[in-house]
């Protein structure tokens, strides 16, 4: 992939990308939604970077930690129909703002957990809130695109990845300073609620956009291969989010700051890839991007696992983020434009397959780690990324 990018560097047109980002920042409604995307990811990054601390405090094995982590995607899955119902009854901006305020408040629940089941329940409640927030803010971004005839979705998702980097990176520093997790997340909540109250008047004036009814959809036969690639890739993304800090802490014996850098580096690389995603797709065909991106993701994960050096593990997770960054948007686009499949059905099928991967990843990696070690558990994700690369050569993509 690198030689292709180098040979086509002029086509990446960095000045156009800078102008696009400048226009995004100067368009107040777009910026307000982008900051709300960032709020969601800062919440995630702040929590995930200190996950090893909660695992140690509650004396959870990797297998039991995998069960607890299942609460978050389960809550998010439950939130999909709730969010669609909510968006039929209140304006889009109001739904985005209220769900953000609730999610910021509930982030303090996991530090209060005193056993496996209270941790699982708190994560399920948090997942319900952030799932509703996720649907609301994506619907708000879609409404802006339609009303103002501009494209902001890729930049908004880039803002999400940037926020995850900020949350994870700052959490490592705060953990090094021995701040109690409850105080840390309470402080994060206060800052983010304050930000939300500043931009809330703008969100309340956003164009209204009703969400489609959410459903867990079986992939039509025409996009089985595409949906399976989505399953593999989103399993990899979810695994790095949930387990990178645990791997750096328990297996490589890193300090809390370095442990947080694993997900921070992954998120930074994801942000860079997504900010440039639309431009890169003009240079490299979608089929090749799926192949090269999957291979680069597998290579990065392999580097993190084969060489037991924390700095190289952080580099490996970052390389994986760069590889995975453009893949999910491509898969959604392919699902929406597959001949003979209605766009809504194609997107729902790819999203359902990806969500299934995120649901399966935490307990599966936890149980493999329980019996064979976390390095072997994460190696399974490398094989899934390689399988995605194989599938990308087999599926038909125009």
Coordinates of N, CA and C in Angstrom, one line a residue, residues 36-245:
X36 N -19.4 16.8 19.8 CA -20.2 15.8 20.5 C -19.7 14.4 20.2
X37 N -19.3 14.2 18.9 CA -18.6 12.9 18.6 C -17.4 12.7 19.5
X38 N -16.6 13.8 19.6 CA -15.4 13.8 20.4 C -15.7 13.5 21.9
X39 N -16.8 14.1 22.4 CA -17.2 13.8 23.7 C -17.4 12.3 24.0
X40 N -18.1 11.7 23.1 CA -18.4 10.2 23.2 C -17.1 9.5 23.3
X41 N -16.1 9.8 22.4 CA -14.9 9.0 22.4 C -14.0 9.3 23.6
X42 N -14.0 10.5 24.1 CA -13.2 10.9 25.3 C -13.7 10.0 26.5
X43 N -15.0 9.9 26.6 CA -15.6 9.0 27.6 C -15.0 7.6 27.5
X44 N -15.0 7.0 26.3 CA -14.6 5.7 26.0 C -13.1 5.6 26.3
X45 N -12.3 6.5 25.8 CA -10.8 6.4 26.0 C -10.4 6.6 27.4
X46 N -11.1 7.4 28.2 CA -10.8 7.6 29.6 C -11.1 6.4 30.4
X47 N -12.1 5.7 30.0 CA -12.5 4.5 30.8 C -11.6 3.3 30.4
X48 N -11.4 3.1 29.1 CA -10.7 1.9 28.7 C -9.2 1.9 29.1
X49 N -8.6 3.1 29.1 CA -7.2 3.1 29.4 C -6.9 2.7 30.9
X50 N -8.0 2.8 31.7 CA -7.8 2.4 33.1 C -8.5 1.1 33.5
X51 N -8.8 0.4 32.5 CA -9.5 -0.9 32.7 C -8.6 -1.9 33.5
X52 N -7.3 -2.0 33.3 CA -6.5 -2.9 34.1 C -6.6 -2.6 35.6
X53 N -6.8 -1.3 36.0 CA -6.9 -1.0 37.4 C -8.2 -1.6 38.0
X54 N -9.3 -1.6 37.2 CA -10.5 -2.1 37.7 C -10.4 -3.7 37.8
X55 N -9.8 -4.2 36.8 CA -9.6 -5.7 36.8 C -8.8 -6.1 38.0
X56 N -7.7 -5.4 38.3 CA -6.9 -5.7 39.5 C -7.7 -5.5 40.8
X57 N -8.5 -4.4 40.9 CA -9.2 -4.1 42.1 C -10.3 -5.1 42.4
X58 N -10.9 -5.6 41.4 CA -12.0 -6.6 41.6 C -11.5 -8.0 41.5
X59 N -10.2 -8.2 41.3 CA -9.6 -9.6 41.2 C -10.3 -10.4 40.1
X60 N -10.4 -9.8 38.9 CA -11.1 -10.5 37.8 C -10.1 -11.2 36.9
X61 N -10.3 -12.5 36.6 CA -9.5 -13.1 35.6 C -9.9 -12.6 34.2
X62 N -9.1 -12.9 33.2 CA -9.4 -12.4 31.9 C -10.7 -12.9 31.4
X63 N -11.1 -14.2 31.7 CA -12.3 -14.7 31.3 C -13.5 -13.9 31.9
X64 N -13.4 -13.6 33.2 CA -14.5 -12.9 33.9 C -14.5 -11.4 33.4
X65 N -13.4 -10.9 33.1 CA -13.3 -9.5 32.6 C -14.0 -9.5 31.2
X66 N -13.8 -10.5 30.4 CA -14.5 -10.6 29.1 C -16.0 -10.6 29.3
X67 N -16.5 -11.3 30.3 CA -18.0 -11.3 30.6 C -18.5 -9.9 30.9
X68 N -17.7 -9.2 31.8 CA -18.1 -7.9 32.2 C -18.1 -6.9 31.0
X69 N -17.1 -7.0 30.2 CA -17.0 -6.1 29.0 C -18.2 -6.4 28.0
X70 N -18.8 -7.5 28.1 CA -19.9 -7.8 27.2 C -21.1 -6.9 27.5
X71 N -21.2 -6.3 28.7 CA -22.3 -5.4 29.1 C -22.3 -4.2 28.2
X72 N -21.2 -3.6 27.8 CA -21.2 -2.4 27.1 C -21.8 -2.6 25.7
X73 N -21.4 -3.5 24.8 CA -22.0 -3.7 23.5 C -23.4 -4.2 23.7
X74 N -23.7 -5.0 24.7 CA -25.1 -5.5 24.9 C -26.0 -4.3 25.1
X75 N -25.6 -3.3 26.0 CA -26.4 -2.1 26.2 C -26.6 -1.3 24.9
X76 N -25.5 -1.2 24.2 CA -25.5 -0.5 22.9 C -26.5 -1.1 21.9
X77 N -26.5 -2.4 21.9 CA -27.4 -3.1 21.0 C -28.9 -2.8 21.4
X78 N -29.1 -2.9 22.7 CA -30.5 -2.6 23.2 C -30.9 -1.1 22.9
X79 N -29.9 -0.2 22.8 CA -30.2 1.2 22.6 C -30.7 1.5 21.2
X80 N -30.4 0.7 20.2 CA -30.7 1.0 18.8 C -32.2 1.2 18.6
X81 N -33.1 0.3 19.0 CA -34.5 0.6 18.8 C -35.0 1.7 19.7
X82 N -34.4 1.9 20.9 CA -34.8 3.0 21.8 C -34.5 4.3 21.1
X83 N -33.3 4.4 20.5 CA -32.9 5.7 19.9 C -33.8 6.0 18.7
X84 N -34.2 5.0 17.9 CA -35.1 5.3 16.8 C -36.4 5.7 17.3
X85 N -36.9 5.1 18.4 CA -38.2 5.5 19.0 C -38.1 7.0 19.5
X86 N -37.0 7.3 20.1 CA -36.8 8.6 20.7 C -36.8 9.7 19.6
X87 N -36.1 9.4 18.5 CA -35.9 10.4 17.5 C -37.2 10.6 16.7
X88 N -38.2 9.8 16.8 CA -39.5 10.0 16.2 C -40.3 10.9 17.1
X89 N -39.9 11.2 18.3 CA -40.7 12.0 19.2 C -40.1 13.3 19.7
X90 N -38.8 13.4 19.6 CA -38.2 14.7 20.0 C -37.2 15.1 18.9
X91 N -36.9 16.4 18.7 CA -36.0 16.8 17.7 C -34.6 16.2 17.8
X92 N -33.9 16.1 16.7 CA -32.6 15.4 16.6 C -31.6 16.0 17.6
X93 N -31.5 17.3 17.5 CA -30.5 18.0 18.4 C -30.8 17.8 19.9
X94 N -32.1 17.8 20.2 CA -32.5 17.6 21.6 C -32.1 16.2 22.1
X95 N -32.3 15.2 21.2 CA -32.0 13.8 21.5 C -30.4 13.7 21.7
X96 N -29.7 14.3 20.8 CA -28.2 14.3 20.8 C -27.7 14.9 22.1
X97 N -28.3 16.0 22.5 CA -27.8 16.7 23.7 C -28.2 16.0 25.0
X98 N -29.4 15.5 25.1 CA -29.9 14.8 26.3 C -29.1 13.5 26.5
X99 N -29.0 12.7 25.4 CA -28.3 11.5 25.5 C -26.8 11.7 25.9
X100 N -26.2 12.8 25.4 CA -24.8 13.1 25.8 C -24.7 13.4 27.3
X101 N -25.6 14.2 27.8 CA -25.6 14.5 29.2 C -25.8 13.3 30.1
X102 N -26.7 12.4 29.7 CA -26.9 11.1 30.4 C -25.6 10.3 30.4
X103 N -25.0 10.1 29.2 CA -23.8 9.3 29.1 C -22.7 9.9 29.9
X104 N -22.5 11.2 29.9 CA -21.4 11.8 30.8 C -21.7 11.5 32.2
X105 N -22.9 11.5 32.6 CA -23.2 11.2 34.1 C -23.0 9.8 34.4
X106 N -23.3 8.9 33.6 CA -23.2 7.4 33.9 C -21.8 6.9 33.8
X107 N -20.8 7.7 33.3 CA -19.5 7.2 33.2 C -18.9 7.0 34.6
X108 N -19.5 7.6 35.6 CA -18.9 7.4 37.0 C -19.4 6.1 37.6
X109 N -20.3 5.3 36.9 CA -20.8 4.1 37.5 C -19.7 2.9 37.6
X110 N -19.0 2.7 36.5 CA -18.0 1.5 36.6 C -17.0 1.6 37.8
X111 N -16.5 2.8 38.2 CA -15.6 2.8 39.3 C -16.3 2.5 40.6
X112 N -17.6 2.6 40.7 CA -18.3 2.2 41.9 C -18.6 0.7 42.0
X113 N -18.4 0.0 41.0 CA -18.7 -1.5 41.0 C -17.8 -2.2 42.0
X114 N -18.4 -3.1 42.7 CA -17.6 -3.9 43.7 C -17.5 -5.4 43.4
X115 N -18.1 -5.8 42.3 CA -17.9 -7.2 41.9 C -18.2 -7.4 40.4
X116 N -18.1 -8.6 39.9 CA -18.3 -8.8 38.5 C -19.7 -8.3 38.0
X117 N -20.7 -8.7 38.8 CA -22.1 -8.4 38.3 C -22.5 -6.9 38.3
X118 N -22.0 -6.2 39.4 CA -22.3 -4.8 39.4 C -21.5 -4.1 38.3
X119 N -20.3 -4.6 38.0 CA -19.5 -4.0 36.9 C -20.3 -4.2 35.5
X120 N -20.7 -5.5 35.3 CA -21.4 -5.8 34.1 C -22.7 -4.9 34.0
X121 N -23.5 -4.8 35.1 CA -24.7 -4.0 35.0 C -24.4 -2.5 34.8
X122 N -23.3 -2.0 35.4 CA -23.0 -0.6 35.2 C -22.6 -0.3 33.7
X123 N -21.9 -1.3 33.1 CA -21.4 -1.1 31.7 C -22.6 -1.3 30.8
X124 N -23.6 -2.1 31.2 CA -24.8 -2.3 30.3 C -25.6 -0.9 30.3
X125 N -25.7 -0.3 31.5 CA -26.4 1.0 31.6 C -25.7 2.0 30.8
X126 N -24.3 2.0 30.9 CA -23.5 3.0 30.2 C -23.7 2.7 28.7
X127 N -23.7 1.5 28.3 CA -23.8 1.1 26.9 C -25.2 1.6 26.3
X128 N -26.2 1.5 27.1 CA -27.5 1.9 26.7 C -27.5 3.4 26.4
X129 N -26.8 4.2 27.3 CA -26.7 5.7 27.1 C -25.9 6.0 25.9
X130 N -24.7 5.4 25.8 CA -23.8 5.8 24.7 C -24.3 5.3 23.4
X131 N -25.1 4.1 23.4 CA -25.7 3.6 22.1 C -26.7 4.6 21.6
X132 N -27.6 5.1 22.5 CA -28.5 6.1 22.2 C -27.9 7.4 21.7
X133 N -26.8 7.8 22.3 CA -26.0 8.9 21.9 C -25.4 8.7 20.5
X134 N -24.9 7.5 20.3 CA -24.3 7.2 19.0 C -25.2 7.4 17.8
X135 N -26.4 6.8 18.0 CA -27.4 6.9 16.9 C -27.8 8.3 16.7
X136 N -28.0 9.1 17.9 CA -28.5 10.4 17.8 C -27.5 11.4 17.1
X137 N -26.2 11.2 17.4 CA -25.3 12.2 16.8 C -25.0 11.8 15.4
X138 N -25.0 10.5 15.0 CA -24.9 10.1 13.6 C -26.1 10.6 12.8
X139 N -27.3 10.6 13.4 CA -28.4 11.1 12.7 C -28.3 12.6 12.5
X140 N -27.8 13.3 13.6 CA -27.6 14.7 13.5 C -26.7 15.1 12.4
X141 N -25.6 14.3 12.3 CA -24.6 14.6 11.2 C -25.2 14.4 9.8
X142 N -26.0 13.3 9.7 CA -26.7 13.1 8.4 C -27.7 14.2 8.1
X143 N -28.4 14.7 9.1 CA -29.3 15.9 8.9 C -28.6 17.1 8.4
X144 N -27.4 17.4 9.0 CA -26.6 18.5 8.5 C -26.2 18.3 7.1
X145 N -25.7 17.1 6.7 CA -25.3 16.9 5.3 C -26.4 17.1 4.4
X146 N -27.6 16.7 4.7 CA -28.8 16.9 3.8 C -29.2 18.3 3.8
X147 N -29.3 19.0 4.9 CA -29.8 20.4 5.0 C -28.9 21.4 4.3
X148 N -27.5 21.2 4.5 CA -26.6 22.2 4.1 C -25.8 21.7 2.8
X149 N -26.1 20.5 2.3 CA -25.5 19.9 1.2 C -23.9 19.9 1.3
X150 N -23.5 19.4 2.4 CA -22.0 19.3 2.7 C -21.8 17.9 3.2
X151 N -20.5 17.5 3.2 CA -20.1 16.2 3.7 C -19.3 16.4 5.0
X152 N -19.8 15.8 6.1 CA -19.1 16.0 7.3 C -18.9 14.6 8.1
X153 N -19.5 13.6 7.5 CA -19.5 12.3 8.3 C -18.1 11.8 8.5
X154 N -17.3 11.8 7.5 CA -15.9 11.3 7.7 C -15.2 12.1 8.7
X155 N -15.3 13.4 8.6 CA -14.6 14.3 9.6 C -15.1 14.0 11.0
X156 N -16.5 13.9 11.1 CA -17.0 13.6 12.5 C -16.4 12.3 13.1
X157 N -16.3 11.3 12.2 CA -15.7 10.0 12.7 C -14.2 10.2 13.0
X158 N -13.6 11.1 12.2 CA -12.2 11.4 12.6 C -12.1 12.1 13.9
X159 N -13.1 13.0 14.2 CA -13.1 13.6 15.5 C -13.3 12.6 16.6
X160 N -14.1 11.6 16.3 CA -14.3 10.5 17.3 C -13.0 9.8 17.6
X161 N -12.2 9.5 16.6 CA -11.0 8.8 16.9 C -10.0 9.7 17.6
X162 N -10.0 11.0 17.2 CA -9.1 12.0 17.9 C -9.5 12.1 19.4
X163 N -10.8 12.1 19.7 CA -11.2 12.2 21.1 C -10.8 10.9 21.9
X164 N -10.8 9.8 21.2 CA -10.4 8.5 21.9 C -8.9 8.6 22.2
X165 N -8.1 9.2 21.3 CA -6.7 9.4 21.6 C -6.5 10.3 22.8
X166 N -7.2 11.4 22.8 CA -7.1 12.4 23.9 C -7.5 11.7 25.3
X167 N -8.6 11.0 25.2 CA -9.1 10.3 26.5 C -8.1 9.3 27.0
X168 N -7.6 8.4 26.1 CA -6.7 7.4 26.5 C -5.3 7.9 26.9
X169 N -4.8 8.9 26.1 CA -3.5 9.5 26.5 C -3.5 10.2 27.8
X170 N -4.5 11.0 28.0 CA -4.6 11.8 29.3 C -4.9 10.8 30.4
X171 N -5.6 9.8 30.2 CA -5.9 8.8 31.3 C -4.6 8.2 31.8
X172 N -3.7 7.9 30.9 CA -2.4 7.3 31.3 C -1.6 8.2 32.2
X173 N -1.6 9.5 31.8 CA -0.9 10.5 32.7 C -1.6 10.6 34.0
X174 N -2.9 10.6 34.1 CA -3.6 10.8 35.3 C -3.4 9.6 36.2
X175 N -3.4 8.4 35.6 CA -3.1 7.2 36.4 C -1.7 7.2 37.0
X176 N -0.8 7.7 36.2 CA 0.6 7.8 36.7 C 0.7 8.7 38.0
X177 N -0.2 9.7 38.0 CA -0.3 10.6 39.1 C -1.1 10.0 40.3
X178 N -1.5 8.8 40.2 CA -2.3 8.1 41.2 C -3.6 8.7 41.6
X179 N -4.2 9.4 40.7 CA -5.6 9.9 40.9 C -6.5 8.7 41.0
X180 N -7.4 8.6 42.0 CA -8.4 7.6 42.1 C -9.3 7.6 40.8
X181 N -9.7 6.5 40.3 CA -10.5 6.4 39.1 C -11.8 7.2 39.2
X182 N -12.4 7.1 40.4 CA -13.7 7.8 40.5 C -13.5 9.3 40.4
X183 N -12.5 9.8 41.0 CA -12.2 11.3 40.9 C -11.9 11.6 39.4
X184 N -11.1 10.8 38.8 CA -10.7 11.0 37.4 C -11.9 11.1 36.5
X185 N -12.8 10.1 36.5 CA -13.9 10.0 35.6 C -15.0 11.1 36.0
X186 N -15.1 11.4 37.3 CA -16.0 12.5 37.7 C -15.5 13.8 37.1
X187 N -14.2 14.0 37.1 CA -13.6 15.2 36.5 C -13.9 15.3 35.1
X188 N -13.7 14.2 34.4 CA -14.0 14.1 32.9 C -15.4 14.4 32.7
X189 N -16.3 13.9 33.5 CA -17.7 14.1 33.3 C -18.1 15.6 33.5
X190 N -17.5 16.2 34.5 CA -17.8 17.6 34.7 C -17.3 18.5 33.5
X191 N -16.1 18.2 33.0 CA -15.6 19.0 31.9 C -16.5 18.8 30.6
X192 N -16.9 17.5 30.4 CA -17.6 17.3 29.2 C -19.1 17.8 29.3
X193 N -19.6 17.7 30.5 CA -21.0 18.3 30.7 C -20.9 19.8 30.4
X194 N -19.9 20.4 30.9 CA -19.7 21.9 30.7 C -19.6 22.2 29.3
X195 N -18.8 21.4 28.5 CA -18.7 21.6 27.1 C -20.1 21.4 26.4
X196 N -20.8 20.4 26.8 CA -22.1 20.2 26.2 C -23.1 21.3 26.5
X197 N -23.0 21.9 27.7 CA -23.9 23.0 28.0 C -23.6 24.2 27.1
X198 N -22.3 24.4 26.8 CA -21.9 25.5 25.9 C -22.5 25.3 24.5
X199 N -22.5 24.1 24.0 CA -22.9 23.9 22.6 C -24.3 23.5 22.5
X200 N -25.0 23.2 23.6 CA -26.4 22.8 23.6 C -27.3 23.7 22.8
X201 N -27.2 25.0 23.0 CA -28.1 25.9 22.2 C -28.0 25.7 20.7
X202 N -26.7 25.4 20.3 CA -26.5 25.2 18.8 C -27.2 23.9 18.4
X203 N -27.0 22.8 19.2 CA -27.5 21.5 18.9 C -29.1 21.6 18.8
X204 N -29.7 22.3 19.7 CA -31.1 22.4 19.7 C -31.7 23.1 18.5
X205 N -30.8 23.8 17.7 CA -31.3 24.4 16.5 C -30.9 23.6 15.2
X206 N -30.4 22.4 15.4 CA -30.0 21.6 14.3 C -31.2 21.2 13.4
X207 N -31.0 21.0 12.1 CA -32.1 20.4 11.3 C -32.6 19.1 11.8
X208 N -33.8 18.9 11.8 CA -34.4 17.6 12.3 C -34.3 16.5 11.2
X209 N -33.9 15.3 11.7 CA -33.7 14.2 10.8 C -34.2 13.0 11.6
X210 N -35.2 12.4 11.1 CA -35.8 11.2 11.8 C -35.0 10.0 11.5
X211 N -34.6 9.2 12.5 CA -33.8 8.0 12.3 C -34.7 6.9 11.7
X212 N -34.0 6.0 11.0 CA -34.7 4.8 10.5 C -34.8 3.8 11.6
X213 N -35.9 3.0 11.5 CA -36.1 1.9 12.5 C -34.8 1.0 12.5
X214 N -34.3 0.8 13.7 CA -33.1 -0.1 13.7 C -33.5 -1.6 13.9
X215 N -32.8 -2.4 13.2 CA -33.1 -3.8 13.3 C -31.8 -4.6 13.1
X216 N -31.7 -5.8 13.7 CA -30.6 -6.7 13.5 C -30.9 -7.5 12.3
X217 N -30.2 -7.3 11.2 CA -30.5 -7.8 9.9 C -29.6 -8.9 9.4
X218 N -30.1 -10.0 9.0 CA -29.3 -11.1 8.3 C -28.8 -10.6 7.0
X219 N -27.6 -10.8 6.7 CA -27.1 -10.3 5.4 C -27.7 -11.0 4.2
X220 N -28.2 -10.2 3.2 CA -28.6 -10.9 1.9 C -27.4 -11.6 1.3
X221 N -27.7 -12.7 0.5 CA -26.6 -13.5 0.0 C -25.6 -12.7 -0.8
X222 N -26.1 -11.6 -1.5 CA -25.2 -10.8 -2.3 C -24.1 -10.2 -1.5
X223 N -24.3 -9.9 -0.2 CA -23.2 -9.2 0.5 C -22.8 -10.0 1.7
X224 N -22.9 -11.4 1.7 CA -22.4 -12.2 2.8 C -20.9 -11.9 3.0
X225 N -20.2 -11.9 1.9 CA -18.7 -11.7 2.0 C -18.4 -10.4 2.6
X226 N -19.0 -9.3 2.2 CA -18.8 -8.0 2.7 C -19.1 -7.9 4.2
X227 N -20.3 -8.5 4.6 CA -20.7 -8.5 6.0 C -19.7 -9.3 6.8
X228 N -19.1 -10.4 6.3 CA -18.2 -11.2 7.0 C -16.9 -10.4 7.2
X229 N -16.5 -9.6 6.2 CA -15.3 -8.8 6.4 C -15.5 -7.8 7.5
X230 N -16.8 -7.2 7.5 CA -17.1 -6.3 8.6 C -17.0 -6.9 10.0
X231 N -17.5 -8.2 10.1 CA -17.4 -8.9 11.3 C -16.0 -9.0 11.8
X232 N -15.1 -9.4 10.9 CA -13.7 -9.6 11.2 C -13.0 -8.3 11.7
X233 N -13.2 -7.2 10.9 CA -12.6 -5.9 11.1 C -13.1 -5.3 12.4
X234 N -14.4 -5.3 12.6 CA -14.9 -4.7 13.9 C -14.6 -5.5 15.1
X235 N -14.4 -6.8 14.9 CA -13.9 -7.6 16.0 C -12.5 -7.1 16.4
X236 N -11.7 -6.8 15.4 CA -10.3 -6.3 15.7 C -10.3 -5.0 16.4
X237 N -11.2 -4.1 15.9 CA -11.3 -2.8 16.5 C -11.7 -2.9 18.0
X238 N -12.8 -3.7 18.2 CA -13.3 -3.8 19.6 C -12.3 -4.5 20.5
X239 N -11.5 -5.4 20.0 CA -10.5 -6.1 20.8 C -9.4 -5.1 21.2
X240 N -8.9 -4.3 20.3 CA -7.8 -3.4 20.6 C -8.4 -2.4 21.7
X241 N -9.6 -1.9 21.5 CA -10.2 -1.0 22.5 C -10.2 -1.6 23.9
X242 N -10.7 -2.9 23.9 CA -10.9 -3.5 25.2 C -9.7 -4.1 25.9
X243 N -8.8 -4.6 25.0 CA -7.7 -5.4 25.6 C -6.3 -4.8 25.5
X244 N -6.1 -3.7 24.7 CA -4.7 -3.2 24.5 C -4.1 -2.8 25.8
X245 N -4.8 -2.1 26.6 CA -4.2 -1.6 27.9 C -4.0 -2.8 28.9

